[in-house]
mmCIF file of C-alpha atoms and ligand atoms in Angstrom:
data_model
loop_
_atom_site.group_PDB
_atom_site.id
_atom_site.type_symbol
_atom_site.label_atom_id
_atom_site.label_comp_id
_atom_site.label_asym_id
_atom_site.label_seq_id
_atom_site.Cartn_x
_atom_site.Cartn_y
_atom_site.Cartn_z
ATOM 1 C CA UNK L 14 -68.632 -103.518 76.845
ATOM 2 C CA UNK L 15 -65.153 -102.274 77.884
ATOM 3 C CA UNK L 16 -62.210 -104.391 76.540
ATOM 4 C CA UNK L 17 -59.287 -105.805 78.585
ATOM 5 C CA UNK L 18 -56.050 -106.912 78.454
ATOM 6 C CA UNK L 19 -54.707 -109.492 80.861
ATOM 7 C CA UNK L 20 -51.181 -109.772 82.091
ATOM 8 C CA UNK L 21 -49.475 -112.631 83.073
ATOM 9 C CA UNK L 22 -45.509 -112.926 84.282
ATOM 10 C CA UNK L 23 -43.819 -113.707 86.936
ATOM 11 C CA UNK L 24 -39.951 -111.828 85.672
ATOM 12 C CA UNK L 25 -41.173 -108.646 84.044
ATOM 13 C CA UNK L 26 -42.824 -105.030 85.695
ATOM 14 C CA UNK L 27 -46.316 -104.996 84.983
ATOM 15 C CA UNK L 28 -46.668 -101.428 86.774
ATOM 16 C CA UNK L 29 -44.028 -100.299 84.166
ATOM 17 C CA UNK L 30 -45.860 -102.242 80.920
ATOM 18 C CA UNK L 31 -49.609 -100.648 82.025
ATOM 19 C CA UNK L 32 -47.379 -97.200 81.964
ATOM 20 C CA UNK L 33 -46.478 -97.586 78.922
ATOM 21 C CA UNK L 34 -49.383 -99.414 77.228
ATOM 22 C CA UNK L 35 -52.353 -97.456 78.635
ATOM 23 C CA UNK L 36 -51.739 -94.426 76.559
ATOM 24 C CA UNK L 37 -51.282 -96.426 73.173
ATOM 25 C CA UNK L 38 -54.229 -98.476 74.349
ATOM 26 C CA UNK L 39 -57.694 -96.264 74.997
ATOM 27 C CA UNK L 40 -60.980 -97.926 76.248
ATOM 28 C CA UNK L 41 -58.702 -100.957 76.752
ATOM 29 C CA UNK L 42 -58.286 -101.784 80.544
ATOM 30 C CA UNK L 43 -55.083 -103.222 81.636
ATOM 31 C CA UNK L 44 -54.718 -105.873 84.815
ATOM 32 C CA UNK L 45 -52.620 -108.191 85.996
ATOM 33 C CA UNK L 46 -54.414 -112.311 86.606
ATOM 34 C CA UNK L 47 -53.525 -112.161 89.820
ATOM 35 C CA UNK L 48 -55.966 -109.324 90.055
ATOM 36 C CA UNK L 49 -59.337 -109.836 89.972
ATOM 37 C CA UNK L 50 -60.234 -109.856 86.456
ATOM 38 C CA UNK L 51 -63.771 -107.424 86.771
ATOM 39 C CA UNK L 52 -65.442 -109.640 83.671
ATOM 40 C CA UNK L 53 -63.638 -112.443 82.203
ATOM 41 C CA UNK L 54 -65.717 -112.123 79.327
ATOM 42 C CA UNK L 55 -64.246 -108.657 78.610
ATOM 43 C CA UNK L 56 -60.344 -110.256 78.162
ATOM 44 C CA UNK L 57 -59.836 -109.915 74.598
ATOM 45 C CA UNK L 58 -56.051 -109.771 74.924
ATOM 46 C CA UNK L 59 -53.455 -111.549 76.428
ATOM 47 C CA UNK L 60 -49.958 -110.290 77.063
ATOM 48 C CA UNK L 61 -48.166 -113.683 79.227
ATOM 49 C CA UNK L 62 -44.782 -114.689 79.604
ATOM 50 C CA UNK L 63 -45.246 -118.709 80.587
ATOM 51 C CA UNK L 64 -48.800 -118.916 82.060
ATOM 52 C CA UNK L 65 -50.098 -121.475 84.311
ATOM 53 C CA UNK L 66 -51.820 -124.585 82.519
ATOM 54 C CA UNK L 67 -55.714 -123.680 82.355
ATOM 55 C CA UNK L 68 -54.879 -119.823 82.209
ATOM 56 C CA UNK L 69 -56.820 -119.053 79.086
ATOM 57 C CA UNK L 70 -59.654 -121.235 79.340
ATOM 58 C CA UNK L 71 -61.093 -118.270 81.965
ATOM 59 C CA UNK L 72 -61.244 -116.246 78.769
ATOM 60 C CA UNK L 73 -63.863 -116.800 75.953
ATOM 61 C CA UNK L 74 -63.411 -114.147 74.133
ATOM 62 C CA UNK L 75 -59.678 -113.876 73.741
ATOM 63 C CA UNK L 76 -58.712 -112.599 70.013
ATOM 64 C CA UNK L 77 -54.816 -112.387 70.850
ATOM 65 C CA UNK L 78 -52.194 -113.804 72.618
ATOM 66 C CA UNK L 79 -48.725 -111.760 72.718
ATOM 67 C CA UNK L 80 -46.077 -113.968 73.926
ATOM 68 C CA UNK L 81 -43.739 -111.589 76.458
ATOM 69 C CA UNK L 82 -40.584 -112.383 75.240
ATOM 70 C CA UNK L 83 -38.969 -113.478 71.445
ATOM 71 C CA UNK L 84 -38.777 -117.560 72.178
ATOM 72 C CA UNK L 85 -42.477 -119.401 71.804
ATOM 73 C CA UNK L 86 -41.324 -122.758 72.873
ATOM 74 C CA UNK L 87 -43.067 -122.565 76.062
ATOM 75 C CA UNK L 88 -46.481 -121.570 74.633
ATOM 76 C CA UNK L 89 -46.989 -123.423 71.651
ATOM 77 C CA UNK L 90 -45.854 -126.154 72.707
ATOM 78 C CA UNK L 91 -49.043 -126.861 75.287
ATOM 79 C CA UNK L 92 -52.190 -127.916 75.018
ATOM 80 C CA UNK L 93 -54.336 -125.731 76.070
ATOM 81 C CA UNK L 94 -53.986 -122.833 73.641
ATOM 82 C CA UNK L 95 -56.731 -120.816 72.201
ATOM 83 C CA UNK L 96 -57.548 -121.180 68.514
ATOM 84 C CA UNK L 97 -56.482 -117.055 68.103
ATOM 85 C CA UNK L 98 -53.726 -115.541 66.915
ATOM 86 C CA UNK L 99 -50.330 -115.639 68.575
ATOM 87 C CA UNK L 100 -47.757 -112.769 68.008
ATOM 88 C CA UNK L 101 -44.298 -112.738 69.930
ATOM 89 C CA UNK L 102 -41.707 -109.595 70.339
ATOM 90 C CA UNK L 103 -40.489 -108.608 67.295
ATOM 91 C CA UNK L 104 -37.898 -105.716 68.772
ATOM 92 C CA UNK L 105 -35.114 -104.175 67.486
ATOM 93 C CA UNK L 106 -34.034 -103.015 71.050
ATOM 94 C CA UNK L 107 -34.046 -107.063 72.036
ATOM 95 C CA UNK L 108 -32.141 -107.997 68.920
ATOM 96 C CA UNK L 109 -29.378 -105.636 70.136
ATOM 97 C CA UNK L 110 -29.538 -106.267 73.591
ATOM 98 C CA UNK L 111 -28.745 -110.497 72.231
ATOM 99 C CA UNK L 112 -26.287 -109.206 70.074
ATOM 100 C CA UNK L 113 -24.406 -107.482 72.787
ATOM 101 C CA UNK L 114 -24.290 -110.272 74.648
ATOM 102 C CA UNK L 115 -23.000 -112.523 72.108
ATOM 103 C CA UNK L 116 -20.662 -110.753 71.137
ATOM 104 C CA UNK L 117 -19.304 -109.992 74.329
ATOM 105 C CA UNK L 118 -18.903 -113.520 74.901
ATOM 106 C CA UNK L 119 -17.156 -114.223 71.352
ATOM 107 C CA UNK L 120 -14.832 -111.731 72.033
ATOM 108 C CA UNK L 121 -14.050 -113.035 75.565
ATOM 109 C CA UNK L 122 -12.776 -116.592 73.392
ATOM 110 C CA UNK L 123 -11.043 -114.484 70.766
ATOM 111 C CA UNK L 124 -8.856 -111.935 73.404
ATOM 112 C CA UNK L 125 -8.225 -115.342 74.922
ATOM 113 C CA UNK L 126 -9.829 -113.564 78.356
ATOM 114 C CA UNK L 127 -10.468 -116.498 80.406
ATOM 115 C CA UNK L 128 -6.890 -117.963 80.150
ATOM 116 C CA UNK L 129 -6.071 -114.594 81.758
ATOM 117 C CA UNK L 130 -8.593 -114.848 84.237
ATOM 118 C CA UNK L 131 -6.962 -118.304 85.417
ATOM 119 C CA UNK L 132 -3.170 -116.472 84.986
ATOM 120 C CA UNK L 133 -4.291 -113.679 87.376
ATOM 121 C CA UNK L 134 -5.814 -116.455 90.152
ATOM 122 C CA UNK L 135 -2.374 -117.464 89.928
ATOM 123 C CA UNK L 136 -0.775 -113.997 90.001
ATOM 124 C CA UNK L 137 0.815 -115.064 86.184
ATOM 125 C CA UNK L 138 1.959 -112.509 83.702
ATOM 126 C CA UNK L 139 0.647 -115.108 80.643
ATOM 127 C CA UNK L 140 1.228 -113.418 77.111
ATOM 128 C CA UNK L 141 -0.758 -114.864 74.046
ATOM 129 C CA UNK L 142 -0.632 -112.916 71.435
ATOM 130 C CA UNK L 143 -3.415 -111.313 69.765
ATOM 131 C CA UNK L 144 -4.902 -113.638 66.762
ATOM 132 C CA UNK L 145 -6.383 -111.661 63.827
ATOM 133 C CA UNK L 146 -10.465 -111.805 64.296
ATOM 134 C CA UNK L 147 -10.490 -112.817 60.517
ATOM 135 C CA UNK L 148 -8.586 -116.093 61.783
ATOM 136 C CA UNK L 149 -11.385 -116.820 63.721
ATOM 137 C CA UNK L 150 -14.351 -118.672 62.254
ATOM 138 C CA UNK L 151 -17.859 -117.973 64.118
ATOM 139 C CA UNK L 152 -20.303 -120.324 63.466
ATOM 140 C CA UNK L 153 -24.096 -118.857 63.888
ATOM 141 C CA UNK L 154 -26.755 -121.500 64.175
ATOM 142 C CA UNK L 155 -30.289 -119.412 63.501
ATOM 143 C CA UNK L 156 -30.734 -116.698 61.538
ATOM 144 C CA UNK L 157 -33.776 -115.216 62.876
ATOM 145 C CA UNK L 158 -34.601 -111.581 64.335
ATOM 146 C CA UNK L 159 -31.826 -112.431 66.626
ATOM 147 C CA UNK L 160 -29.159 -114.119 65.000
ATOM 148 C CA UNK L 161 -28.946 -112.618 62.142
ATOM 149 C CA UNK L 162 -28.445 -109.680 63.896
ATOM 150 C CA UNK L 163 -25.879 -110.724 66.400
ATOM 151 C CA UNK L 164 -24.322 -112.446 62.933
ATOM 152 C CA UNK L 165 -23.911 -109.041 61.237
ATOM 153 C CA UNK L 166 -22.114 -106.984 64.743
ATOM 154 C CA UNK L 167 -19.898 -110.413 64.868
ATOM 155 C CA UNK L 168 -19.221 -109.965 60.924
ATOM 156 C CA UNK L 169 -18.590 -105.767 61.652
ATOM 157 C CA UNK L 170 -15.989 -107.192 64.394
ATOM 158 C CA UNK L 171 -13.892 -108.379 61.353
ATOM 159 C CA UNK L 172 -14.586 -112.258 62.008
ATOM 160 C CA UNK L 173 -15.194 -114.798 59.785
ATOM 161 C CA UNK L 174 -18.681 -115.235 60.206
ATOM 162 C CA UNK L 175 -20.928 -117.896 58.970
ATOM 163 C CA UNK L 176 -24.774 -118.769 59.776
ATOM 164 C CA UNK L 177 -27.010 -121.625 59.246
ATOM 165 C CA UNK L 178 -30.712 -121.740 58.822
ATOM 166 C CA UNK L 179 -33.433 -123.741 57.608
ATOM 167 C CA UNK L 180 -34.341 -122.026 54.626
ATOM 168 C CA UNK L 181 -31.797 -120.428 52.452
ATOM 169 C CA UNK L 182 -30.693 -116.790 53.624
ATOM 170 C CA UNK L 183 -28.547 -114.213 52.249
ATOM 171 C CA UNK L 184 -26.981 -111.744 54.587
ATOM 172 C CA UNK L 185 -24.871 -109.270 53.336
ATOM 173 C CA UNK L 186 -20.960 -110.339 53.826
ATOM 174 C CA UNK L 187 -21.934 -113.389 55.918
ATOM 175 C CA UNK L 188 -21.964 -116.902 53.493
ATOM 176 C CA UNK L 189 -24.878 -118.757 54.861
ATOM 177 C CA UNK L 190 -26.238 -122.198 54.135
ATOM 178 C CA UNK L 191 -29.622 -124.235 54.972
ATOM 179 C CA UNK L 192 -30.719 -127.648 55.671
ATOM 180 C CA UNK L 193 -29.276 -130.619 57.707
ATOM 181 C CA UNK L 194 -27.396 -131.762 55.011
ATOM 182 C CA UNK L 195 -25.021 -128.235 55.137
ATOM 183 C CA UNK L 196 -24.762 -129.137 59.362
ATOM 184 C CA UNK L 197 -21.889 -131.477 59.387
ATOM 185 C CA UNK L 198 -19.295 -129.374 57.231
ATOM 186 C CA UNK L 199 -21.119 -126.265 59.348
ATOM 187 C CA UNK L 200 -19.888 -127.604 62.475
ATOM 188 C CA UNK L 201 -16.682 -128.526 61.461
ATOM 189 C CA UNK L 202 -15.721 -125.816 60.175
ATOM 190 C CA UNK L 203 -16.814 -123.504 63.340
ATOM 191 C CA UNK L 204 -14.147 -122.422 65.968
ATOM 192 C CA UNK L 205 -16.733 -120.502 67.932
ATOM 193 C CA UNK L 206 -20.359 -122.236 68.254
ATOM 194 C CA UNK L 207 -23.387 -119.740 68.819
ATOM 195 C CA UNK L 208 -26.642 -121.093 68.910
ATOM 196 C CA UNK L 209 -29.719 -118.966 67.972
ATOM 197 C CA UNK L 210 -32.237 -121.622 67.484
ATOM 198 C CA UNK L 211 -35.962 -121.971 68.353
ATOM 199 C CA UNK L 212 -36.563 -124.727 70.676
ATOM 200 C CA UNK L 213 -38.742 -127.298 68.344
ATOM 201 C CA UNK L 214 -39.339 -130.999 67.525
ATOM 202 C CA UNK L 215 -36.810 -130.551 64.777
ATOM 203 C CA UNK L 216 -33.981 -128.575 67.090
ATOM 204 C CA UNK L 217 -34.499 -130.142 70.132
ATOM 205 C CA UNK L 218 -31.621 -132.356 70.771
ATOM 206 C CA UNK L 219 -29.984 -131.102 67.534
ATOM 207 C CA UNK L 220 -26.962 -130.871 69.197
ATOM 208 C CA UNK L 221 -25.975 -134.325 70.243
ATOM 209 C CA UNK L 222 -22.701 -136.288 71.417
ATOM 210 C CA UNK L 223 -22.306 -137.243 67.849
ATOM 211 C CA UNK L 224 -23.205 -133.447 66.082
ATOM 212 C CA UNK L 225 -20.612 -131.964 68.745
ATOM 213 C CA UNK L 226 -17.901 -134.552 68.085
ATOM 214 C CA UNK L 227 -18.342 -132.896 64.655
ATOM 215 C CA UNK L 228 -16.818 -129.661 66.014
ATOM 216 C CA UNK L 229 -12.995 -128.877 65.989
ATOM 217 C CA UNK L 230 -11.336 -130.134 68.775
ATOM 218 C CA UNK L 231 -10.649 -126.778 71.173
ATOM 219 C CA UNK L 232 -13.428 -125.020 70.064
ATOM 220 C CA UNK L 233 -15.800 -122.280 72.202
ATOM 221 C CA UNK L 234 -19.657 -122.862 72.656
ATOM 222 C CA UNK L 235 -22.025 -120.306 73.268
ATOM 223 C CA UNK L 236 -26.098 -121.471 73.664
ATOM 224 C CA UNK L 237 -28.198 -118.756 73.946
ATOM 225 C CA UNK L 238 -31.204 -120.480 72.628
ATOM 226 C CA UNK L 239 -33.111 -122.945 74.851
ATOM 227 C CA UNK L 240 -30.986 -125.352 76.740
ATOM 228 C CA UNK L 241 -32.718 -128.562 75.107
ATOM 229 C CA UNK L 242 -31.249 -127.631 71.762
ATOM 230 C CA UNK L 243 -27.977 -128.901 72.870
ATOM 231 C CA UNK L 244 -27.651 -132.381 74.783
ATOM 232 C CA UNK L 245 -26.549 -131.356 78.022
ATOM 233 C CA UNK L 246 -24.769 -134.308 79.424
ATOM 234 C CA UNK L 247 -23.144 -134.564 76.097
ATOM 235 C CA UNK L 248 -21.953 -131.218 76.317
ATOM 236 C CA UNK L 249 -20.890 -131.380 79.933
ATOM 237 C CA UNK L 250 -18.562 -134.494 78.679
ATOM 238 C CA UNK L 251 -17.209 -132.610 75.658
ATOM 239 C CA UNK L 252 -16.516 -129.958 77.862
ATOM 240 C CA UNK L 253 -14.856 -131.830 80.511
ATOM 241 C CA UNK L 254 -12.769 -134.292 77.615
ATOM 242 C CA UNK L 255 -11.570 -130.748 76.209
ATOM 243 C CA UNK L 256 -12.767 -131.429 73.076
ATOM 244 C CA UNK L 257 -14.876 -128.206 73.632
ATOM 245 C CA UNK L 258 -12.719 -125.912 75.324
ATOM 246 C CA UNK L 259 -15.279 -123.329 76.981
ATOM 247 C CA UNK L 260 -18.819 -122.621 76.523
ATOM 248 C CA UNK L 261 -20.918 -119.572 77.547
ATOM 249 C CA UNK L 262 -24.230 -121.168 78.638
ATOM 250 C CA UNK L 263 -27.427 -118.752 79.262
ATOM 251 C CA UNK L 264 -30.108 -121.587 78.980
ATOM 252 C CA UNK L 265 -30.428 -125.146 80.289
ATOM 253 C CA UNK L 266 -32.448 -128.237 80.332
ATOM 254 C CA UNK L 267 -33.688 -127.269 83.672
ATOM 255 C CA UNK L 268 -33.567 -123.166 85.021
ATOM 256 C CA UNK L 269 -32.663 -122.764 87.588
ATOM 257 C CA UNK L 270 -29.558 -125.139 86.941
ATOM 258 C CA UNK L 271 -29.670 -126.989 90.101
ATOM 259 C CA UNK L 272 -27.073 -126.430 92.651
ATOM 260 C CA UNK L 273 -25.474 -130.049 92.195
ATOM 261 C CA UNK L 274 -25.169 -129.977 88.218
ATOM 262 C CA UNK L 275 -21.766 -130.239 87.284
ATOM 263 C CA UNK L 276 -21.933 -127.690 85.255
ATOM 264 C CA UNK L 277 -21.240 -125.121 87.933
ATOM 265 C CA UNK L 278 -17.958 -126.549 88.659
ATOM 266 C CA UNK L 279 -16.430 -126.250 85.383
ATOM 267 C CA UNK L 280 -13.515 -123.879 85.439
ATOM 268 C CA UNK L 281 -13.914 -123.858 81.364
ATOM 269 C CA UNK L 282 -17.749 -122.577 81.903
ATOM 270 C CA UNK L 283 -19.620 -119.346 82.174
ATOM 271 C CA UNK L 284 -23.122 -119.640 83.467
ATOM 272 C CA UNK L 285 -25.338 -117.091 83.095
ATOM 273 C CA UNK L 286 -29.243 -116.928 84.351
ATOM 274 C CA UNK L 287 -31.018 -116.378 81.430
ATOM 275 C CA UNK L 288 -31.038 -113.015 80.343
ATOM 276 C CA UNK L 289 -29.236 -112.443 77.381
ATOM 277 C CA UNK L 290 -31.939 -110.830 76.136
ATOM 278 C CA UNK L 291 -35.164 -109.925 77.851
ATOM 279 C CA UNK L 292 -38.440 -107.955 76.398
ATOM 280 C CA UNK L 293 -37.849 -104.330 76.890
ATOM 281 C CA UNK L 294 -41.301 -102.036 77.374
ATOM 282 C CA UNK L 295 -40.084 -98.980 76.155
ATOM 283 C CA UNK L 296 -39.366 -100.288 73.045
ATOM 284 C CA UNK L 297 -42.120 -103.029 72.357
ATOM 285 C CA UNK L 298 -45.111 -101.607 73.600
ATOM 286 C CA UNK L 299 -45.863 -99.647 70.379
ATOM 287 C CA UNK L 300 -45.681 -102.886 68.129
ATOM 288 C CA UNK L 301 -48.011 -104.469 71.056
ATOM 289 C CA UNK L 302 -50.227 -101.822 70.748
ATOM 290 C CA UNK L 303 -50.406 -101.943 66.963
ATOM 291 C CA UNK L 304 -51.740 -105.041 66.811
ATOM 292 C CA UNK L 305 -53.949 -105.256 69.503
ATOM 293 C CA UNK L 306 -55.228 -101.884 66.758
ATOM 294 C CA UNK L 307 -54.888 -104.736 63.827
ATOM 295 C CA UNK L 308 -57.121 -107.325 65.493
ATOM 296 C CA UNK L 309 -59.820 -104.479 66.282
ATOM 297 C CA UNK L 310 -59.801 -103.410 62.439
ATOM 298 C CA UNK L 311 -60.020 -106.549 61.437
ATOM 299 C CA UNK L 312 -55.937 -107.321 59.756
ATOM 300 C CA UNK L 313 -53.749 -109.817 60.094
ATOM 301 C CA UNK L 314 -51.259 -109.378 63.102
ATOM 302 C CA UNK L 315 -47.660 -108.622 62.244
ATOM 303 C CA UNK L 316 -45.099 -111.281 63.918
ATOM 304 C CA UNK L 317 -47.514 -113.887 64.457
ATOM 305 C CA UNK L 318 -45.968 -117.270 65.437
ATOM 306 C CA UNK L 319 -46.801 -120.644 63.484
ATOM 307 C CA UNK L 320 -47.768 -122.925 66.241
ATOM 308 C CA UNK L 321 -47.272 -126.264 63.835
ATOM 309 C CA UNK L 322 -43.682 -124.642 62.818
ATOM 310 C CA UNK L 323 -43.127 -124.013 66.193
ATOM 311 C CA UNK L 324 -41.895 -120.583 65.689
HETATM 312 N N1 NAP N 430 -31.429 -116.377 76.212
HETATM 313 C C1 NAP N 430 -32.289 -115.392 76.074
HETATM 314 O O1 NAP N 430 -32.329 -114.470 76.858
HETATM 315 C C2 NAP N 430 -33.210 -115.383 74.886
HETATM 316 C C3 NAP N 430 -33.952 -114.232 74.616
HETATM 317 C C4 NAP N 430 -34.752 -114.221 73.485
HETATM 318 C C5 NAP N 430 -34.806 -115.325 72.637
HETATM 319 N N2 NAP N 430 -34.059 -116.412 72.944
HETATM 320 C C6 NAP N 430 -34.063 -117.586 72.044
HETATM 321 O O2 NAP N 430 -33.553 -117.223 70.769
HETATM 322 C C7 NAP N 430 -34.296 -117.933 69.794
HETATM 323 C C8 NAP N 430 -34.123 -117.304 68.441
HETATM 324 O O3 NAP N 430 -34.807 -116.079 68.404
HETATM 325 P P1 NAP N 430 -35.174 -115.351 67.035
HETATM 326 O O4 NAP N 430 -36.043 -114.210 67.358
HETATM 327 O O5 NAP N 430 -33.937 -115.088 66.249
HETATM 328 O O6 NAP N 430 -36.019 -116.516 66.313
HETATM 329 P P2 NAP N 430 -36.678 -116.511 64.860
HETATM 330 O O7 NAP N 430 -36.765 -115.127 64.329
HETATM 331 O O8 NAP N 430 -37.914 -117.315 64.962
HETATM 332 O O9 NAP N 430 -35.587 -117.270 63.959
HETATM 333 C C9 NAP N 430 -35.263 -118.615 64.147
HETATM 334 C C10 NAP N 430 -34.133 -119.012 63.221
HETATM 335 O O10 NAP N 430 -33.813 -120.374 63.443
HETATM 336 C C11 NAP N 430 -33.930 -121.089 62.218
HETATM 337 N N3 NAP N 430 -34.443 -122.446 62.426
HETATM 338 C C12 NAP N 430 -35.599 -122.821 63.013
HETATM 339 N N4 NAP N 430 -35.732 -124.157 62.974
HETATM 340 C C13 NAP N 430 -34.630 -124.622 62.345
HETATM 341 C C14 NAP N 430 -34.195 -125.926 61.974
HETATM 342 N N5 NAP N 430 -34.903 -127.017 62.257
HETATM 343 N N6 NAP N 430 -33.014 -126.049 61.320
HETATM 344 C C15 NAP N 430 -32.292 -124.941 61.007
HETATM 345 N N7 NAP N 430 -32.651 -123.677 61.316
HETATM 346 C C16 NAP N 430 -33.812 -123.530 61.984
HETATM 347 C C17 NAP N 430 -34.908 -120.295 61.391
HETATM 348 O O11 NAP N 430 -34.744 -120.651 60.023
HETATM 349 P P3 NAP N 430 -35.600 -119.924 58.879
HETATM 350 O O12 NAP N 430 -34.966 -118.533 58.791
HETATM 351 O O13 NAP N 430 -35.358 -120.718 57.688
HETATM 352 O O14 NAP N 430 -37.019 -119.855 59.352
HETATM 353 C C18 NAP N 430 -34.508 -118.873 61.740
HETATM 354 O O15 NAP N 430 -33.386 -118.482 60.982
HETATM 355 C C19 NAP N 430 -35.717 -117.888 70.362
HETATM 356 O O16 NAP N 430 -36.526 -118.876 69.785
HETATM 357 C C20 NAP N 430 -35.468 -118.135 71.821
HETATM 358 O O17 NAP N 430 -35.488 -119.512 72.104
HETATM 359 C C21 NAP N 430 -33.276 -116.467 74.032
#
């Protein structure tokens, strides 16, 4: 019996990922679930970015399930997963793709850019000079694929970079420290906020009124994690007290941010849809490919996401 792998998203180009995948994937048939899927019992992998409740029990014999994207919150965090392994993205293209957007937003606090934004609305020549990017303390919260990575171009910028984890890390140039005791002098110590976190029980409302309160007064926020991470009402007061001067905000309790959040009116806000990263095809379809090769030999799958860790 032919095998098949199923697709399921409703953001990324299928026509493009069968492209790419069908040549690193022979014998295997490739189809979308909106399709009709010939024999269910002939799905043996899954590629999905946030699939409907119920969309795997069609499957029996499903030995894989790659998550479309580098964040798992959405998948392990439902009930109705299969007892198979789950892999996510794992790409170095993504990584850099984060990383340029982080630091594009660091370096929009540091140049001071939106007080010159506001001077031109008001057709002001406002000088500030330059401050030294070792003056500038950047606080990274995760030190994953993705944050350490957008930690080390931040570090190569000449800032004074810093990044927290659960378990200890060491990064070369960049002092990092671990645990929930390290958090409070973390914060404090952080002009610039990035969070890199997985959404999970233990991170989701890590970020509280009382946890930012913790941050120096005039500091920059960036969340480019999941928006539960950080308590958004809390964060929309901070913001509007001053006591957190701007924030660069891809990800929210609820996307799309409705059109009546408050959020949108912020003068000291950047929103962003969700997309400072996204899963690239070029670049990931080979390490899809080599495991679907790893579950047909029989090996363990490379990247494969601890549902009970929750990432
Ligand atoms: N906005 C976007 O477009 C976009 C795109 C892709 C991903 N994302 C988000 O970015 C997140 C991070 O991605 P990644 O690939 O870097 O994740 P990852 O490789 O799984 O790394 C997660 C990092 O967070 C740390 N961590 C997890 N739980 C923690 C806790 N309770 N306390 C302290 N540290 C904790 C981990 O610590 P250990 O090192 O000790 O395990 C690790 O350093 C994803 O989960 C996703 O939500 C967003």
């Amino acid at each position: 019996m032919s095998e098949t792998l199923v697709f399921y998203s409703e953001l990324d180009p299928f026509e493009q990922w069968r492209g790419l995948l069908a040549p690193l994937l022979p014998g295997v048939r490739i189809v979308r679930s909106c399709d009709e899927v010939v024999d269910p019992a002939s799905v043996r992998y899954a590629l999905v970015w946030k699939p409907p409740v119920g969309f795997f029990a069609r499957f029996p014999n499903l030995q894989l399930v790659i998550n479309l994207g580098a964040g798992v919150d959405s998948l392990v965090g439902r009930g109705d997963l299969p007892d198979v392994p789950i892999t996510r993205l794992s790409d170095p293209d993504m990584a850099r793709m984060m990383a340029g957007y982080v630091l594009f937003a660091v370096l929009r606090y540091a140049r001071d850019i939106p007080a010159f934004e506001r001077a031109q609305r008001e057709r002001r020549w406002h000088y500030l000079h330059p401050r030294e990017p070792s003056s500038i303390r950047v606080g990274v919260l995760g030190l994953g694929e993705l944050g350490a990575r957008a930690a080390q171009e931040l570090a190569r910028q000449g800032f004074s970079v810093r990044g927290w984890s659960r378990s200890p890390k060491v990064l070369e140039g960049i002092p990092c420290c671990a645990g929930q005791e390290a958090l409070p002098a973390f914060l404090a110590s952080s002009d610039i906020l990035v969070v890199m976190l997985p959404l999970t029980p233990q991170t989701r409302g890590l970020l509280d009124a009382e946890r930012l309160a913790m941050l120096p007064p005039g500091c920059c926020l960036i969340n480019v994690s999941r928006g539960p991470v950080v308590d958004q009402a809390a964060l929309t007061a901070a913001l509007a007290s001053g006591h957190i001067a701007e924030a660069t905000l891809d990800v929210f309790d609820r996307e799309p941010l409705p059109p009546e959040d408050p959020l949108w009116g912020m003068d000291n806000v950047l929103i962003t849809p969700h997309l400072a990263s996204v899963a690239l095809p070029a670049s990931a379809a080979e390490q899809i490919a080599a495991n679907v090769a790893r579950v047909r030999e029989g090996r363990e799958v490379q990247h494969r996401v601890d549902p009970v860790r929750g990432y």
